[in-house]
Structure formats: structure tokens, C-alpha cells
Coordinates of C-alpha atoms and ligand atoms in Angstrom, one line a residue:
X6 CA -20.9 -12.5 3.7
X7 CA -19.8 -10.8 0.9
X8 CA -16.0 -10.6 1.6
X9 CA -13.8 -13.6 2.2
X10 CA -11.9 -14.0 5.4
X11 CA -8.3 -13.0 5.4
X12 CA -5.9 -13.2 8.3
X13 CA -4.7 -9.7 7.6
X14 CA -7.7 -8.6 9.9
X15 CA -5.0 -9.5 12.8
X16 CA -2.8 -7.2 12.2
X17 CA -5.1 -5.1 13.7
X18 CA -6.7 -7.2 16.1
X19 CA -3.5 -8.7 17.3
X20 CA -0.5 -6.9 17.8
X21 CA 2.6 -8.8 18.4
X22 CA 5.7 -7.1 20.1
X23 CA 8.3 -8.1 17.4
X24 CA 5.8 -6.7 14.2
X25 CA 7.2 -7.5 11.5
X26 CA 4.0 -7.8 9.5
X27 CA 3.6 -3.9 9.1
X28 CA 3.4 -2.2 6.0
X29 CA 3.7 1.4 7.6
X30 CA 6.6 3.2 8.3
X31 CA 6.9 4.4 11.9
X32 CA 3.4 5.7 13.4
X33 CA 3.3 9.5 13.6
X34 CA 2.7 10.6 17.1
X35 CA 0.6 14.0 17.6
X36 CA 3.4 15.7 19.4
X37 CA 5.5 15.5 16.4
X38 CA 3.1 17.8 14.7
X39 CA 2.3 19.6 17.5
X40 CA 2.3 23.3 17.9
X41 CA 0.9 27.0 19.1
X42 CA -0.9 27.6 16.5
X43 CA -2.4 23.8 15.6
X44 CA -3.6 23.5 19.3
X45 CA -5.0 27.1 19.2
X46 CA -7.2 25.8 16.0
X47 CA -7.8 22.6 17.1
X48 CA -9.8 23.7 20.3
X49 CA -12.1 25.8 18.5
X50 CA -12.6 23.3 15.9
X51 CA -16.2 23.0 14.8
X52 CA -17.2 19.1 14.7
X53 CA -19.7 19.6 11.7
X54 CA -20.1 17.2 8.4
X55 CA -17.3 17.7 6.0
X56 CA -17.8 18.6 2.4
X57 CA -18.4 15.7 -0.2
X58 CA -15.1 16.5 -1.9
X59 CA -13.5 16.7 1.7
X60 CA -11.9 19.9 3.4
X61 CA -10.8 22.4 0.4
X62 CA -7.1 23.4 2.4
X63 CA -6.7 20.2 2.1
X64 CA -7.0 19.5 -1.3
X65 CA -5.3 22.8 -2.2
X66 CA -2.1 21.6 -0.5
X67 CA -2.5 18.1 -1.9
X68 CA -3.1 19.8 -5.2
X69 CA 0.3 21.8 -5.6
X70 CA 2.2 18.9 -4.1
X71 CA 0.5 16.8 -7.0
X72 CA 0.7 19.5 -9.3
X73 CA -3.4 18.7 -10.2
X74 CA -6.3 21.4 -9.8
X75 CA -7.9 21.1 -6.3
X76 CA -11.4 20.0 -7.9
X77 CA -10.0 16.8 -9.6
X78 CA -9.2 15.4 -5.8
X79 CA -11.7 13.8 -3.1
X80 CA -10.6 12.9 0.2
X81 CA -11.4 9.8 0.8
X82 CA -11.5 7.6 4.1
X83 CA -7.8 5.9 3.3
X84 CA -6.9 4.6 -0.2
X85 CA -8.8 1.7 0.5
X86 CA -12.2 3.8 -0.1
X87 CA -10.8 5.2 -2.7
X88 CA -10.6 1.6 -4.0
X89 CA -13.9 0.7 -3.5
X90 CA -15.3 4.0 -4.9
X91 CA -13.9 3.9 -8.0
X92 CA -14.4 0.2 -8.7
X93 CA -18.4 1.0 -7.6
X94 CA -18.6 4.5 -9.8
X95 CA -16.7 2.8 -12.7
X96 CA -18.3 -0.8 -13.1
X97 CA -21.7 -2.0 -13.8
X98 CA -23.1 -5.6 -14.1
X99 CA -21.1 -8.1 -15.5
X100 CA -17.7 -6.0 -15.8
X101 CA -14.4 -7.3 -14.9
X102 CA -12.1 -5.6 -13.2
X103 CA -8.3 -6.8 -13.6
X104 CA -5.6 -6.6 -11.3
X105 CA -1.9 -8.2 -10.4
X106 CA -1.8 -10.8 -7.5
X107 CA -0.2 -10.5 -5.4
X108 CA -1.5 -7.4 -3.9
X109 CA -3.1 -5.6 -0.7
X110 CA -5.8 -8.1 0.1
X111 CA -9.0 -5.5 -0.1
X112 CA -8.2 -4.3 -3.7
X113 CA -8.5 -8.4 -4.4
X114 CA -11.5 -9.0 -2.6
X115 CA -13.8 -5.5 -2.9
X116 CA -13.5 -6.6 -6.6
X117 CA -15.6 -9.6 -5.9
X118 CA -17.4 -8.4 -3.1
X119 CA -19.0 -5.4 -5.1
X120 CA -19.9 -8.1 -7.2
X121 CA -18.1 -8.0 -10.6
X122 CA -15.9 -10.4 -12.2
X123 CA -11.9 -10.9 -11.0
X124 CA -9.3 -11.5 -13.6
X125 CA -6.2 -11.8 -12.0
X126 CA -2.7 -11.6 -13.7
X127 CA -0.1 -13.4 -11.8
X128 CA 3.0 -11.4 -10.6
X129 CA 5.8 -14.1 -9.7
X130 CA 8.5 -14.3 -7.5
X131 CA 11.1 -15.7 -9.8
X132 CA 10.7 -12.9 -12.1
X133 CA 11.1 -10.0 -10.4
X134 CA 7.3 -9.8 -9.8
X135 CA 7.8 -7.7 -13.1
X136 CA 4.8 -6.5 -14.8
X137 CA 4.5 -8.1 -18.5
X138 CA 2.6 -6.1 -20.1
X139 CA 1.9 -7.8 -23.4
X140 CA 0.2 -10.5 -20.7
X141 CA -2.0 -7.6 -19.1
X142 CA -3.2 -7.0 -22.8
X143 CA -4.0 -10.6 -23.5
X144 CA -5.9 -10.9 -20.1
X145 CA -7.9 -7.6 -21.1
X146 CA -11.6 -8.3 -22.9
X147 CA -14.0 -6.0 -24.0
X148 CA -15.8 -6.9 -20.5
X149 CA -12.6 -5.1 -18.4
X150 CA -13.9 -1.5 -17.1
X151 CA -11.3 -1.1 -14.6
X152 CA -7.7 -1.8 -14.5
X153 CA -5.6 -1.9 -10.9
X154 CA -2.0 -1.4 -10.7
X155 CA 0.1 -0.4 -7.8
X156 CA 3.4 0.8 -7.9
X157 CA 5.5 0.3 -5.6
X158 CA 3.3 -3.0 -5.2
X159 CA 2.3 -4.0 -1.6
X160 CA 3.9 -7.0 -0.8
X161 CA 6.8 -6.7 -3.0
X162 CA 8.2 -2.8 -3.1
X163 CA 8.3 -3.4 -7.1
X164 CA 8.1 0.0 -8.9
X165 CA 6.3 0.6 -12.0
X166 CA 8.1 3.1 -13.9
X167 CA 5.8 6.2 -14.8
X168 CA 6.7 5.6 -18.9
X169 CA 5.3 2.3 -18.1
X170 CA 2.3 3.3 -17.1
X171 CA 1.7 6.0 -19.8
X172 CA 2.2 3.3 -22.6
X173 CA -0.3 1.3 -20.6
X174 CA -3.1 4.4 -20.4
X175 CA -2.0 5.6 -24.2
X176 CA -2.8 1.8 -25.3
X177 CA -6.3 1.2 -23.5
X178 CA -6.7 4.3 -25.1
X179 CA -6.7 3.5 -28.4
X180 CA -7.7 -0.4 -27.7
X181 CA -10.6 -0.2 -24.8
X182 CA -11.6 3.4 -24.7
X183 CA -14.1 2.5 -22.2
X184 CA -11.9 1.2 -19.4
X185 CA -10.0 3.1 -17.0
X186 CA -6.2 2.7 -15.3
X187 CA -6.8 3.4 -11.4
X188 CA -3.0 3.7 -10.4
X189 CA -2.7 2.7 -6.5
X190 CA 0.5 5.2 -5.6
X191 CA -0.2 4.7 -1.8
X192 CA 4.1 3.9 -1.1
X193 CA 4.9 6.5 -3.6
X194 CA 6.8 8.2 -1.1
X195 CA 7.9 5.7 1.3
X196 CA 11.4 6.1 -0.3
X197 CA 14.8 5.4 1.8
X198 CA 17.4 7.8 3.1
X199 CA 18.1 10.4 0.3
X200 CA 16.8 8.3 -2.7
X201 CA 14.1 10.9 -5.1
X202 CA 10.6 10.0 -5.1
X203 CA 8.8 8.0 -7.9
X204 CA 6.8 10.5 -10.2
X205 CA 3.1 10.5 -9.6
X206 CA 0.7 9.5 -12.2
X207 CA -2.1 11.9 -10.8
X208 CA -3.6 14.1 -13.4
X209 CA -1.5 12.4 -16.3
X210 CA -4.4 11.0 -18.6
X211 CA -7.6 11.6 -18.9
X212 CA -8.4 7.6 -18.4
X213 CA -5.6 7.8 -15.0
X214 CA -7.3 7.4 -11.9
X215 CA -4.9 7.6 -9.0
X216 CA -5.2 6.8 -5.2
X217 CA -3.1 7.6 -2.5
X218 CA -3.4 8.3 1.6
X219 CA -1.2 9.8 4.5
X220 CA -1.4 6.0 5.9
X221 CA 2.0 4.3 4.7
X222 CA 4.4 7.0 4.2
X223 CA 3.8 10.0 6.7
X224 CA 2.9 6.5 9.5
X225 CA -1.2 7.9 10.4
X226 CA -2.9 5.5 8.7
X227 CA -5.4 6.0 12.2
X228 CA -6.1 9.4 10.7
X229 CA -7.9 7.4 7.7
X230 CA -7.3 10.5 4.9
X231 CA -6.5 9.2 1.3
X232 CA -7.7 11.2 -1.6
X233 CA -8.5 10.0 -5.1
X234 CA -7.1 12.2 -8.0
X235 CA -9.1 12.4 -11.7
X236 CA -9.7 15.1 -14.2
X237 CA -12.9 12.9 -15.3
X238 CA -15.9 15.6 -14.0
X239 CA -18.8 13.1 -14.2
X240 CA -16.7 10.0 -12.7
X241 CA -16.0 12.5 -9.6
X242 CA -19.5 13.5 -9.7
X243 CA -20.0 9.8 -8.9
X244 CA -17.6 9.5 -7.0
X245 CA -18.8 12.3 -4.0
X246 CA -22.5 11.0 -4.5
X247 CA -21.4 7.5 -3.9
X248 CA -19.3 8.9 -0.7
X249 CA -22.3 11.2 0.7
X250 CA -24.2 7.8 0.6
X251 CA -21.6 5.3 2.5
X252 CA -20.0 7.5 4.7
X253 CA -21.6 11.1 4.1
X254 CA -18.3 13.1 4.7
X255 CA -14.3 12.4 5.9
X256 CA -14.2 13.3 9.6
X257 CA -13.1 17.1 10.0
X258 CA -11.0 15.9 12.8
X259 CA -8.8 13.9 10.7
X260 CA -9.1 16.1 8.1
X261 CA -7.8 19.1 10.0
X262 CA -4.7 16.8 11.4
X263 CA -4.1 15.8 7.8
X264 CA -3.8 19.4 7.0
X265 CA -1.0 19.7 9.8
X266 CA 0.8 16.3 8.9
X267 CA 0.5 17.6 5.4
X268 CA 2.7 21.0 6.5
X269 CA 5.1 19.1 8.6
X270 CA 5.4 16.2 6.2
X271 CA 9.7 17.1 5.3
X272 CA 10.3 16.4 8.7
X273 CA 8.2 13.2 8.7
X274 CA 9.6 12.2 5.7
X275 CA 13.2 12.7 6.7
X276 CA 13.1 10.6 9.7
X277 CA 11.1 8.2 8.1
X278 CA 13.2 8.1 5.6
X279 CA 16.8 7.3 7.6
X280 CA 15.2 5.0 9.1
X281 CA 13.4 3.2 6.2
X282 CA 17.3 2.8 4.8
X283 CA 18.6 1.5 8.3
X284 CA 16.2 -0.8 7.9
X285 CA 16.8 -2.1 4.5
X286 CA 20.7 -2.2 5.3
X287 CA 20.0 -4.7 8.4
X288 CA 17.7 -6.6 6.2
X289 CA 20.4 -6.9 3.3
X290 CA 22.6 -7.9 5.5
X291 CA 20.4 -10.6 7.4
X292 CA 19.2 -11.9 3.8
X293 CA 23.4 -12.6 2.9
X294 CA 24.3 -13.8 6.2
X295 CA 21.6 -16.5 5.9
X296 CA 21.1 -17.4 2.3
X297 CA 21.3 -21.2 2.7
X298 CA 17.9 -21.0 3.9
X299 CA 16.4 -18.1 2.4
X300 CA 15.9 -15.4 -0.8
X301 CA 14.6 -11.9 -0.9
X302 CA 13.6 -9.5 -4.1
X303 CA 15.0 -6.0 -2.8
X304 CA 12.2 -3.5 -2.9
X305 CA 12.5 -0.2 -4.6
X306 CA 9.9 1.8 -2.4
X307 CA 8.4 1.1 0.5
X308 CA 9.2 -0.4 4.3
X309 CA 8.5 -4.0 2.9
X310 CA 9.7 -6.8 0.7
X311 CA 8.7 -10.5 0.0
X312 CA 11.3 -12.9 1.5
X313 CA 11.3 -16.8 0.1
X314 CA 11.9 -19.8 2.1
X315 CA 14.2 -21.7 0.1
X316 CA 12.8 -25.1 -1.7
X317 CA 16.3 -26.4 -0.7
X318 CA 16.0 -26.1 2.9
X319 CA 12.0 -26.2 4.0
X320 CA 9.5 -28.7 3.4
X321 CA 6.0 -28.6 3.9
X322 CA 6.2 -29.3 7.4
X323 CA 9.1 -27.3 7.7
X324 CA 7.2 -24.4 6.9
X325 CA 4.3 -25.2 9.2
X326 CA 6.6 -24.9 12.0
X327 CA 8.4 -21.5 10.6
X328 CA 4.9 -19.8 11.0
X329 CA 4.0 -21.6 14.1
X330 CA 7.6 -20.9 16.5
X331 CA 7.8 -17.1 15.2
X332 CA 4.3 -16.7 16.3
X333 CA 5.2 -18.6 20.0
X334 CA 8.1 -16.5 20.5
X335 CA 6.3 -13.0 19.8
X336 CA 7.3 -12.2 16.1
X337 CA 4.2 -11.2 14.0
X338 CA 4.8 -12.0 9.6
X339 CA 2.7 -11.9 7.2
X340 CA 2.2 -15.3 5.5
X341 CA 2.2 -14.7 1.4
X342 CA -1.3 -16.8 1.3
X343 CA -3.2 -12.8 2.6
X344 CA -1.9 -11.6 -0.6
X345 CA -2.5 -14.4 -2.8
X346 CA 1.2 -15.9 -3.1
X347 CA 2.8 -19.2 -1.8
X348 CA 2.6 -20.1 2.2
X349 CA 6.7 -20.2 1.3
X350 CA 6.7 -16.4 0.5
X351 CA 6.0 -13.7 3.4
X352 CA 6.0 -10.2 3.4
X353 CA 8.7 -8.5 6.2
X354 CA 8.0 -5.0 7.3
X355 CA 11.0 -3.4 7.9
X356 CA 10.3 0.0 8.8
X357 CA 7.5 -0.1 11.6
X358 CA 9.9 -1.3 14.4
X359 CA 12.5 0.4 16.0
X360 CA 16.2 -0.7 14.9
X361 CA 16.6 -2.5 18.2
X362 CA 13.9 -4.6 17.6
X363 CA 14.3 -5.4 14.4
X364 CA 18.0 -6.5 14.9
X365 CA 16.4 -8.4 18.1
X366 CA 13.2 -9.7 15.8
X367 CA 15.9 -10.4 12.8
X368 CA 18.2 -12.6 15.7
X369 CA 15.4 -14.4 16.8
X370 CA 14.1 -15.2 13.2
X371 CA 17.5 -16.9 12.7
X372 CA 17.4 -19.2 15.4
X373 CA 14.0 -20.8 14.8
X374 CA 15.1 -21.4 11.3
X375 CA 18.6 -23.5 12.2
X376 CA 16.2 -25.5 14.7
X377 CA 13.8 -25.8 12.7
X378 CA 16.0 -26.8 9.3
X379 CA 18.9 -28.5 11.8
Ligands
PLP4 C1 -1.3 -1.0 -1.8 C2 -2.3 -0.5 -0.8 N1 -3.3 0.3 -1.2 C3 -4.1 0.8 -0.3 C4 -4.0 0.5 1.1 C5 -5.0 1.1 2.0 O1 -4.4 2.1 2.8 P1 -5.3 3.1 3.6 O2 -6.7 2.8 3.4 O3 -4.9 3.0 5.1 O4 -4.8 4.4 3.1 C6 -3.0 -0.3 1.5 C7 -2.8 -0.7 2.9 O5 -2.1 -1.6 3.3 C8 -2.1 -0.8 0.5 O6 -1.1 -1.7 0.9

């Protein structure tokens, strides 16, 4: 088997009434979207093979929102593909691809599972899970084809500012012209109440790639439409032969719903978006009301945020039985080990539940911790 086991698969195998393992912000239900017109389409939809770029509405909307030309973007089956295509299209035997940890399991493991070398650079809790980017350099070799960086990072909702990144791109520019900066923006836009959106990278560079999807932010990641933005011709040349040979096309089914979440998406935002802060406020609270016992770093984007279990008050066995009673009384978390950090570190998806739930979820939380550390 060419991919390691990783008990993210059961968070969607196993679905837990108190989730507070999600990364997503609420799912997107088809009525919200739904109107005369869309329904009118739909049932005369034509259930052919897509294009190898994907539906060309599509990318003309995605396009203007990104402010890119139409034929630097492929729709891809969710970021993830995205992921894997560029690390396939962009690496040959015996390259290395570096990337932070922790991250979103699949960009850790595709890296080894396509076969090429991992170099990790370790993000950690105690600072900030900053990026250091005179580290990044050192860890770079003449090997390193492909850099990953997400921003805002899955676990942690820690932003990489977009100056950041341009110093990054304008340095392996000069340093290691042959190796490319794929830029995983997937919670660009998961942003809370009224607070402005993080400036995309897409189209910035010539040695940028970005990735993104409708999965985390608009809440469809069922659809399965992410798109991968470059202004490198021959890289997307690749890219689309390397699609029409995995999965030949995106479905036109999701495509065409992408195209109507894609219309509707200020009103999926907005509510998303209240919500999303509600949910941060309840967790800012919950975090001061019981800090003998536990730590957060505050995310800057996105419905998630890694939350410590304080040295102070858990042991090792202590923390055995934290994962162990939240699973027995219905709470779902997401240990740290799927993303590569400490069993004492999980991530906390604040913006999948309703508020009731997460206040009930966030109750519940507390009182297996004062048994448990009683
Ligand atoms: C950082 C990051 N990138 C990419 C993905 C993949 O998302 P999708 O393939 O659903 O668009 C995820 C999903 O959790 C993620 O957290």
C-alpha cells in the first residue's frame, strides 16, 4: 500500500453527533442555491465527459473573482487533486518535495506515496506555528522541485501574509530557479463575521502555483470542485494530460452546481461567516473559562484551531482517557497525531456544528476533563 493509514479516514466513515473534528464550515444544502432558472437547467443537463480544463463558465467566473485569465485554471476534483497533480506533473525521480507539518494529512502523505522524497519543516505550537523562513531556506537542496505552503494552515488557522509569500517565490527565484511554490489557499475565504479576506496568491509569479476548492469555505466539499491556478503553459499542459488519465474529466454535475454555488456564494459566505465568528467567540470564551487545564493559538482564518492539553494538568494516561470518554459520550476530535503533531494537541472545528451543539459539545468537553484531571 502506498499510502499510510491515518485515522482522518473516519471522519468520513464515522460521524459522531457532537463533530467537532470538521474542518468545513456548515454544509451547503441544495435548496439554498436553489432556483427557477437552476432547476430549469439542471433537468436538461447533458451528462457527457467534461473538458480536460473543466467547464469554461466555470473557470470564467473563478477567473474574474481571482482576477487570472480563464486558461491558467483547471478544475480539479477538490484541492486534494490539485495536490497530487502538481506534485506528479512537477517532480521526477529522486526529487523532494518540502512542506510544513503539521498539515492536512494527504499533502504529507501523496508526497511519499507518488514516491519522492519528504522533507518536512516543523511548525510548532509554542511559536505561533510561525513560518521561519530562513529555516525553509536551510531545509531547501538543489533536489527540492516543489514547495508546499498553506495559508491559513489546516490545523492551525495560521495566515501567511501574501508579502511573505512573494519574498519566498522572488527568492527560489533567484536561488532554485527550478522549483516551484504551490500555495494551498483552500481556507482563504473561510474568514469570520465582517473580517476582509486574505489576498490570493493565484497568478502572482510565474513559479506560484495555487490550489483552492468550494469544499471548506462555501461547505460542499461533496461537490468535489477545486481548481488549480498557473500561468506556466507547459506545467498545465501536464497537468490536464495527467487529469484525462486518472480521472478523464470533473463530473458536469458538480461542475454545473459549482457554477450556481459560485453565483450565490455572498449569501453563503455571509451566513457562514456570522456563524464562523459565533463560533470563535464561544470558543474564546470556553478556552478562558478553563485555562488551568488547557491552551489554544487563535486562528486567523478558517472554522478551526489547535487547542493544547496543558503539561500541568494531563499526563500520559491522562490523555488516553481525554480521547477515550469524548469518544464514549458522542464528541468526535481530531487527535494532533493525523496531522503530524503531539497526541496532546487536537484540532477543534468550530464552525460545522450548529451553536447549540457546540455550546452542548463545549459543556460536555468540560466535564470529562475535571473527572478526568480531578
Ligand atoms: C489544507 C487543505 N488542503 C486541501 C484539502 C482538500 O480539500 P478538498 O479536496 O475537499 O477541496 C483540505 C481538506 O481538508 C485541506 O485541509
Amino acid at each position: 500500500m502506498k499510502f499510510p493509514h491515518n485515522d482522518i479516514i473516519s471522519l468520513l466513515d464515522e460521524r459522531l453527533e457532537l463533530n467537532l473534528a470538521e474542518s468545513t464550515n456548515q454544509d451547503l444544502v441544495l435548496r439554498e442555491i436553489w432556483d427557477a432558472s437552476f432547476a430549469e437547467s439542471l433537468i436538461d443537463l447533458k451528462l457527457e465527459y467534461g473538458t480536460s480544463a473543466g467547464n469554461e463558465q466555470l473557470r470564467s467566473l473563478l477567473a474574474t473573482k481571482l482576477d487570472v485569465h480563464k486558461n491558467d485554471l483547471v478544475i480539479t476534483n477538490g484541492a486534494v487533486f490539485g495536490i497530487f497533480l502538481s506534485i506528479l506533473c512537477l517532480c521526477k525521480e529522486g526529487d523532494e518535495v518540502l512542506t510544513v507539518q503539521p498539515n492536512f494529512p494527504p499533502t504529507m502523505d501523496l508526497i511519499d506515496g507518488l514516491g519522492f522524497k519528504k522533507k518536512i519543516l516543523k511548525l510548532s505550537f509554542e511559536e505561533n506555528y510561525q513560518l521561519n523562513e530562513e529555516l525553509l531556506f536551510d531545509s531547501i537542496s538543489a533536489n527540492t522541485k516543489l514547495i508546499i505552503l498553506v495559508t491559513p494552515l489546516n490545523p492551525t488557522g495560521t495566515v501567511l501574509e501574501k508579502d511573505q509569500i512573494e519574498d519566498i517565490a522572488n527568492r527560489l527565484e533567484e536561488e532554485y530557479p527550478n522549483c516551484t511554490l504551490l500555495v494551498d489557499e483552500t481556507y482563504r475565504e473561510a474568514t469570520y463575521g465582517n473580517h476582509s479576506v486574505y489576498p490570493t496568491c493565484s497568478g502572482l509569479k510565474s513559479n506560484i502555483v495555487t490550489i483552492s476548492s468550494l469544499s471548506k469555505c462555501h461547505g460542499t466539499p461533496g461537490l468535489r470542485i477545486g481548481w488549480l491556478c498557473s500561468t506556466n503553459s507547459s506545467f498545465l499542459q501536464d497537468v490536464k494530460t495527467a487529469k484525462m488519465n486518472t480521472v478523464i474529466s470533473n463530473s458536469v454535475l458538480d461542475e454545473f452546481v459549482a457554477l450556481q454555488v459560485l453565483k450565490r456564494e455572498s449569501d453563503i459566505f455571509r451566513t457562514r461567516r456570522i456563524h464562523a465568528a459565533e463560533g470563535l467567540r464561544r470558543m474564546e470564551e470556553w478556552i478562558k473559562r478553563n485555562e488551568n487545564w488547557i491552551e489554544w493559538i487563535k486562528p486567523q482564518a478558517g472554522a478551526l484551531c489547535c487547542v493544547k492539553l496543558r503539561e500541568s494538568a494531563f499526563d500520559e494516561d491522562q490523555i488516553s482517557a481525554f480521547y477515550s470518554k469524548t469518544r464514549q459520550a458522542g464528541i468526535q476530535i481530531a487527535n494532533g497525531t493525523w496531522f503530524g503533531e503531539s497526541h496532546r494537541i487536537f484540532r477543534l472545528g468550530f464552525g460545522y456544528l450548529s451553536i447549540d451543539k457546540l455550546d452542548k459539545s463545549l459543556i460536555k468537553l468540560t466535564e470529562i476533563v475535571s473527572e478526568i484531571v480531578s
